[in-house]
XYZ file of C-alpha atoms in Angstrom:
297
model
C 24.978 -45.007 -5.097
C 25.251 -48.768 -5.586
C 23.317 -51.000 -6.996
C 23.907 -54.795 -6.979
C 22.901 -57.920 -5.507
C 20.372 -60.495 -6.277
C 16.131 -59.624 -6.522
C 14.642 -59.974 -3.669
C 10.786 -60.576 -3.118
C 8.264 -57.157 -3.363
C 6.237 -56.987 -0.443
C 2.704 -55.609 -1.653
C 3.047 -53.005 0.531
C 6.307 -51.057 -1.372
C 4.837 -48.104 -3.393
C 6.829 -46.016 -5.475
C 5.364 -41.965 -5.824
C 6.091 -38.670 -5.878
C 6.768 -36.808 -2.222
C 4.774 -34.522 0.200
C 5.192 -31.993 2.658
C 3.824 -34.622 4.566
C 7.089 -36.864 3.783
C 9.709 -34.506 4.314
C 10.578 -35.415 7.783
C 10.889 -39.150 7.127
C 13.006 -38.113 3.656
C 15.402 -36.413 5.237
C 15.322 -39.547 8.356
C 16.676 -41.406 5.097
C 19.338 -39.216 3.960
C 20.752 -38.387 7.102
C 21.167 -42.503 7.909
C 22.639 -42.870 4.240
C 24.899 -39.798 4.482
C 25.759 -39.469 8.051
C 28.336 -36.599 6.989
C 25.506 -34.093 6.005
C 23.323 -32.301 8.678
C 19.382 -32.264 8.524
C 19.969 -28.299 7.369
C 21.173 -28.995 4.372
C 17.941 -31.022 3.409
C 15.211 -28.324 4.537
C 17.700 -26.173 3.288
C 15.955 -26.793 -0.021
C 12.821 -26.598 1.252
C 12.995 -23.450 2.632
C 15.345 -21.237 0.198
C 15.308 -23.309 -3.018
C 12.610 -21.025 -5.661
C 12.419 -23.850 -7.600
C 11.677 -26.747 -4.908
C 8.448 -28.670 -4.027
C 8.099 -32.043 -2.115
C 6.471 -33.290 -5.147
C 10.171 -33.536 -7.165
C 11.459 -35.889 -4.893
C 10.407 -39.980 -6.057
C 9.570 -42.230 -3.180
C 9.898 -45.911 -2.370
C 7.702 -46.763 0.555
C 7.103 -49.699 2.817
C 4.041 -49.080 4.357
C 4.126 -45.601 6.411
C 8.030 -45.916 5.772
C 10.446 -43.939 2.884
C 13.093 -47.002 2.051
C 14.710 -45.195 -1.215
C 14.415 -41.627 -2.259
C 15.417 -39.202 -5.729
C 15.484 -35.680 -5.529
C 14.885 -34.024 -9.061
C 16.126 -30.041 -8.416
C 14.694 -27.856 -11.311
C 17.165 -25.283 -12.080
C 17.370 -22.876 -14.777
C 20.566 -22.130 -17.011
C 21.622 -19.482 -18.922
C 24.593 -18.460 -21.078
C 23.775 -14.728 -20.812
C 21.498 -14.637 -23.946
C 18.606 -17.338 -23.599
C 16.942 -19.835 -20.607
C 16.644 -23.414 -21.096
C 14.699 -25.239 -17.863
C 17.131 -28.298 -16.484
C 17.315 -30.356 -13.513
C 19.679 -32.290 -11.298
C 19.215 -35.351 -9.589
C 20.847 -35.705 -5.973
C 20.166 -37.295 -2.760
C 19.655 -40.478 -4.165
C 19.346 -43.217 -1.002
C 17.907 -46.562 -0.676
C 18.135 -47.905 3.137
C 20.791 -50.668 3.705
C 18.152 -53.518 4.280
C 16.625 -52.379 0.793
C 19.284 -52.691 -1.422
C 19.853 -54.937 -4.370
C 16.511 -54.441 -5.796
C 17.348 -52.110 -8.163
C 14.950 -49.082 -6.501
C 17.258 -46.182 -7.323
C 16.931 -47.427 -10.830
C 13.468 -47.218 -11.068
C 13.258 -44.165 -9.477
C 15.563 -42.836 -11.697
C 13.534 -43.632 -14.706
C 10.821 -42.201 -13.817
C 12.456 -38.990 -13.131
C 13.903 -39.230 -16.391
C 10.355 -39.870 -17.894
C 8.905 -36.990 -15.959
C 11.382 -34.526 -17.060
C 10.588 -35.596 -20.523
C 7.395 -34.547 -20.281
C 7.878 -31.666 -18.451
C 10.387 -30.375 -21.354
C 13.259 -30.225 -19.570
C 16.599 -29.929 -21.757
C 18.558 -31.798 -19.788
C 19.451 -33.410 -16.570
C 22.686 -32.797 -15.028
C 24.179 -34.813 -11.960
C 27.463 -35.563 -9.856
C 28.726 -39.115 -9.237
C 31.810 -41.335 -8.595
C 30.158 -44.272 -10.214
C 29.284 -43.071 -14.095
C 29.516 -46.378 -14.969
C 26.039 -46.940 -13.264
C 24.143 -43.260 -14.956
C 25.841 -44.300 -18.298
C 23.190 -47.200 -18.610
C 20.713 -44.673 -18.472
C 22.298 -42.347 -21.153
C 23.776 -39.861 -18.715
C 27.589 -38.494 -20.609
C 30.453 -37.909 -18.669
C 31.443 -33.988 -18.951
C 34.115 -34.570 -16.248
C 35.167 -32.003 -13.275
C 38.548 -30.879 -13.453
C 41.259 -29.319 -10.774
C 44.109 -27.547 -10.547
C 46.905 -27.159 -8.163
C 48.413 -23.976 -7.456
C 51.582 -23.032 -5.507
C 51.842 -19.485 -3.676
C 54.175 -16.855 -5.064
C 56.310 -15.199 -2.140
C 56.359 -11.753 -1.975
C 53.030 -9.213 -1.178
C 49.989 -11.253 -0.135
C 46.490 -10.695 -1.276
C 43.844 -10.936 1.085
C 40.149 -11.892 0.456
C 37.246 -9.583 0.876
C 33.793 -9.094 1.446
C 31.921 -9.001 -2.082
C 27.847 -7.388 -2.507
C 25.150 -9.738 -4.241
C 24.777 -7.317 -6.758
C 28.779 -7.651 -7.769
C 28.643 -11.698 -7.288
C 25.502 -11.793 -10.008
C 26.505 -9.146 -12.924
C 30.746 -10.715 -12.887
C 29.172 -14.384 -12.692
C 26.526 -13.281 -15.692
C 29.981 -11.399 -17.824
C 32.127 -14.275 -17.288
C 30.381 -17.029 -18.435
C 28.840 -14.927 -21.365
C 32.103 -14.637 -22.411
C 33.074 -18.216 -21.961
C 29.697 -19.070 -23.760
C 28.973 -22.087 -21.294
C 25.306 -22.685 -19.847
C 25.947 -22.316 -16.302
C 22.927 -22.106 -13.172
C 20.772 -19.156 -13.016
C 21.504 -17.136 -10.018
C 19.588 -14.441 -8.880
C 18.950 -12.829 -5.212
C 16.577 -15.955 -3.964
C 19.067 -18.589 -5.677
C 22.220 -16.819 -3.761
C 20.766 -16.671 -0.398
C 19.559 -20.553 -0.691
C 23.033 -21.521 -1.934
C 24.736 -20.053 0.920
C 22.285 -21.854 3.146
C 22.648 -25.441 2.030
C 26.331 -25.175 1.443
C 26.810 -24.083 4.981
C 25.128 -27.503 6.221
C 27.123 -29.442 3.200
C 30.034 -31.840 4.109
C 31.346 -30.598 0.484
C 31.469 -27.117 1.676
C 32.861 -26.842 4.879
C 35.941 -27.846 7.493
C 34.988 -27.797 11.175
C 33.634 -23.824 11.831
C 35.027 -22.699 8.099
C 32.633 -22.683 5.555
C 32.585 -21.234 1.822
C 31.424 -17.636 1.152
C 32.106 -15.878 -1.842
C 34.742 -13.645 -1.784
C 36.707 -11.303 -3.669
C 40.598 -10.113 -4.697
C 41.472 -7.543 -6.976
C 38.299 -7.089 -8.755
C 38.020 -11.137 -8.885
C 35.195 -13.184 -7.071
C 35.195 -16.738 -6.226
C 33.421 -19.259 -4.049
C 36.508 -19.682 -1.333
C 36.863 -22.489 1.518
C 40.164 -21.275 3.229
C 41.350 -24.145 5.428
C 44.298 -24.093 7.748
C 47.097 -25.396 5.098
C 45.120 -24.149 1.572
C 42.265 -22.821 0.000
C 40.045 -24.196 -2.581
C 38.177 -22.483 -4.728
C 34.923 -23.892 -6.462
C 33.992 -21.111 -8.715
C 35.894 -18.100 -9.925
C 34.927 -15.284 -12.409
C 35.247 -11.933 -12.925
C 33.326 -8.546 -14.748
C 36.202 -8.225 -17.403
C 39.428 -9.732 -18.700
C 41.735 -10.237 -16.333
C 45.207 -11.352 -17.987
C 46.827 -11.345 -14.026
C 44.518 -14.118 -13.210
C 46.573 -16.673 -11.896
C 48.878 -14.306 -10.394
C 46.183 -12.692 -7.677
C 45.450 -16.287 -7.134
C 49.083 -17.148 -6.222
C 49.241 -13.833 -3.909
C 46.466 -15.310 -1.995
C 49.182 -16.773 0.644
C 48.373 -20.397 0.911
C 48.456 -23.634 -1.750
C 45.216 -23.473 -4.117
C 43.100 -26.130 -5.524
C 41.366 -24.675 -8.251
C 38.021 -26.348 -9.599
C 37.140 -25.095 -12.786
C 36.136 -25.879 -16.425
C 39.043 -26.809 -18.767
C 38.682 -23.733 -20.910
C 39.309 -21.357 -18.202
C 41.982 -23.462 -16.521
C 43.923 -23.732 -20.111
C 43.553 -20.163 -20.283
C 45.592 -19.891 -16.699
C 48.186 -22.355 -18.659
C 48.424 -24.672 -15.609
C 48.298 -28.354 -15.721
C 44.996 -29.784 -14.118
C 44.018 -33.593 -14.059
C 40.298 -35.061 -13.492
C 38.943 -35.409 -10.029
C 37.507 -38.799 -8.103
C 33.805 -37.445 -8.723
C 32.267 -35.940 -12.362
C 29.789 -34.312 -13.306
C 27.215 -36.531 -16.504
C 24.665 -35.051 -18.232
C 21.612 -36.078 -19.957
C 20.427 -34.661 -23.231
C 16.358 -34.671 -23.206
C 16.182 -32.562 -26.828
C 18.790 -30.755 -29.042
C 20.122 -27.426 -28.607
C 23.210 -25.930 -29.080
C 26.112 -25.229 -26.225
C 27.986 -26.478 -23.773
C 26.793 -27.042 -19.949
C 28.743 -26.150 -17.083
C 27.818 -26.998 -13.279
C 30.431 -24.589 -11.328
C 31.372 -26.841 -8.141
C 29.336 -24.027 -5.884
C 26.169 -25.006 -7.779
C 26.582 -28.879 -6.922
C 23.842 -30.639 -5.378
């Protein structure tokens, strides 16, 4: 999202409120002109798996009967395997080309940020490759980091089919054990991920899409492509101290997203991607917040 250019004149008509069911349609006519690279799945995608989502979180800019700049605020919950705090995350954030320049994502952005105060929300999380831009609004940069990995020759690991049940209680140990607040994911929340990451540009290469996966006791959120894999979230029940080696018997060049702690722990050298993840603190509490790639919005 940019914002620049000169004022230009408000036409009595421009309105700026909170969405409908009655919207929808011409929301995600918006989105799919701004973001040509995303199908119209990915959008009701939300609408029909999210637990958390109602018309009502996304901010409007309207022109008469027409949507000219949208915010989606996505209410998630997040958990570091001992307490709940309520959070959001702003995405799909579109203003239409003739609209631009008068500053629309800005105010729609505030008044997210206002709402969410109210609301008590803890924080608002988002992903960007202009922070410049959230920084005005308070948003800190927490960074996402990658790492490149190089197969090991020799016996080859092969991915495998993984239960719900095995996904949810390894994702819960893991990140209790790396004491980060990371999404809540339960039954509901796993079957809508899968369904707007299968319609996500992010998430997919021609037929291939992400699934999670697992090797040796490990589970991950894998997109294997023709020359590599990457791999957007990775955690397991217990220690594993073989960690990077099952992910160098996987056959193929890696790129490993992950948070610094656990990619120090592998003792590879990682460097900061194009995009990052910002976060904005809307009260105190104590520790860290994570947003695994497979959780992006």
């Amino acid at each position: 999202m940019k914002e620049s250019g000169e004022p230009k004149t408000w036409s009595q008509s421009v309105e700026i409120r909170r969405g409908t069911f009655q919207d929808f349609e011409k929301v995600v006519e918006l989105l799919r002109l701004v973001f040509p690279q995303d199908e119209r799945g990915y959008y009701f995608g939300f609408l029909r798996f999210d637990p958390f989502f109602h018309p009502r979180d996304v901010w409007l800019v309207t022109d008469g009967k027409e949507v000219v700049s949208c915010l989606f605020l996505l209410r998630r919950l997040f958990s570091d395997g001992e307490r709940l705090l309520p959070g959001g995350g702003i995405a799909n954030v579109a203003t239409r080309p003739d609209f631009r320049g008068r500053g629309l994502a800005s105010l729609l952005l505030q008044e997210a940020i206002l709402q969410s105060k109210k609301e008590g929300l803890s924080f608002l999380v988002l992903v960007t490759e202009i922070p410049a831009f959230y920084e005005r609004f308070g948003f800190q940069d927490l960074g996402k980091f990658v790492a490149y990995l190089t197969p090991q020759e020799g016996f080859t690991l092969a991915l495998s089919r993984v239960k719900d049940e095995e996904i949810l209680d390894a994702y819960e140990a893991f990140y209790r054990r790396m004491e980060l607040l990371v999404p809540f994911r339960n039954l509901g929340y796993l079957r809508g991920l899968r369904v707007w990451n299968r319609y996500s540009s992010r998430f997919r290469e021609g037929k291939k899409v992400a699934s999670f996966r697992k090797v040796d006791g490990v589970v991950g959120y894998f997109l294997e492509k023709e020359t590599e894999i990457e791999v957007f979230d990775l955690f397991s029940r217990g220690n594993r101290s073989n960690l990077l080696e099952i992910l160098q018997s996987l056959g193929k060049p890696l790129r490993l997203f992950h948070h610094p702690v656990v990619l120090r722990h592998l003792g590879v050298p990682f460097s900061r991607d194009r995009e990052t993840v910002m976060v904005l603190y809307l009260r105190a509490f104590s520790g860290e917040v994570y947003l695994p790639v497979a959780d992006y919005f």
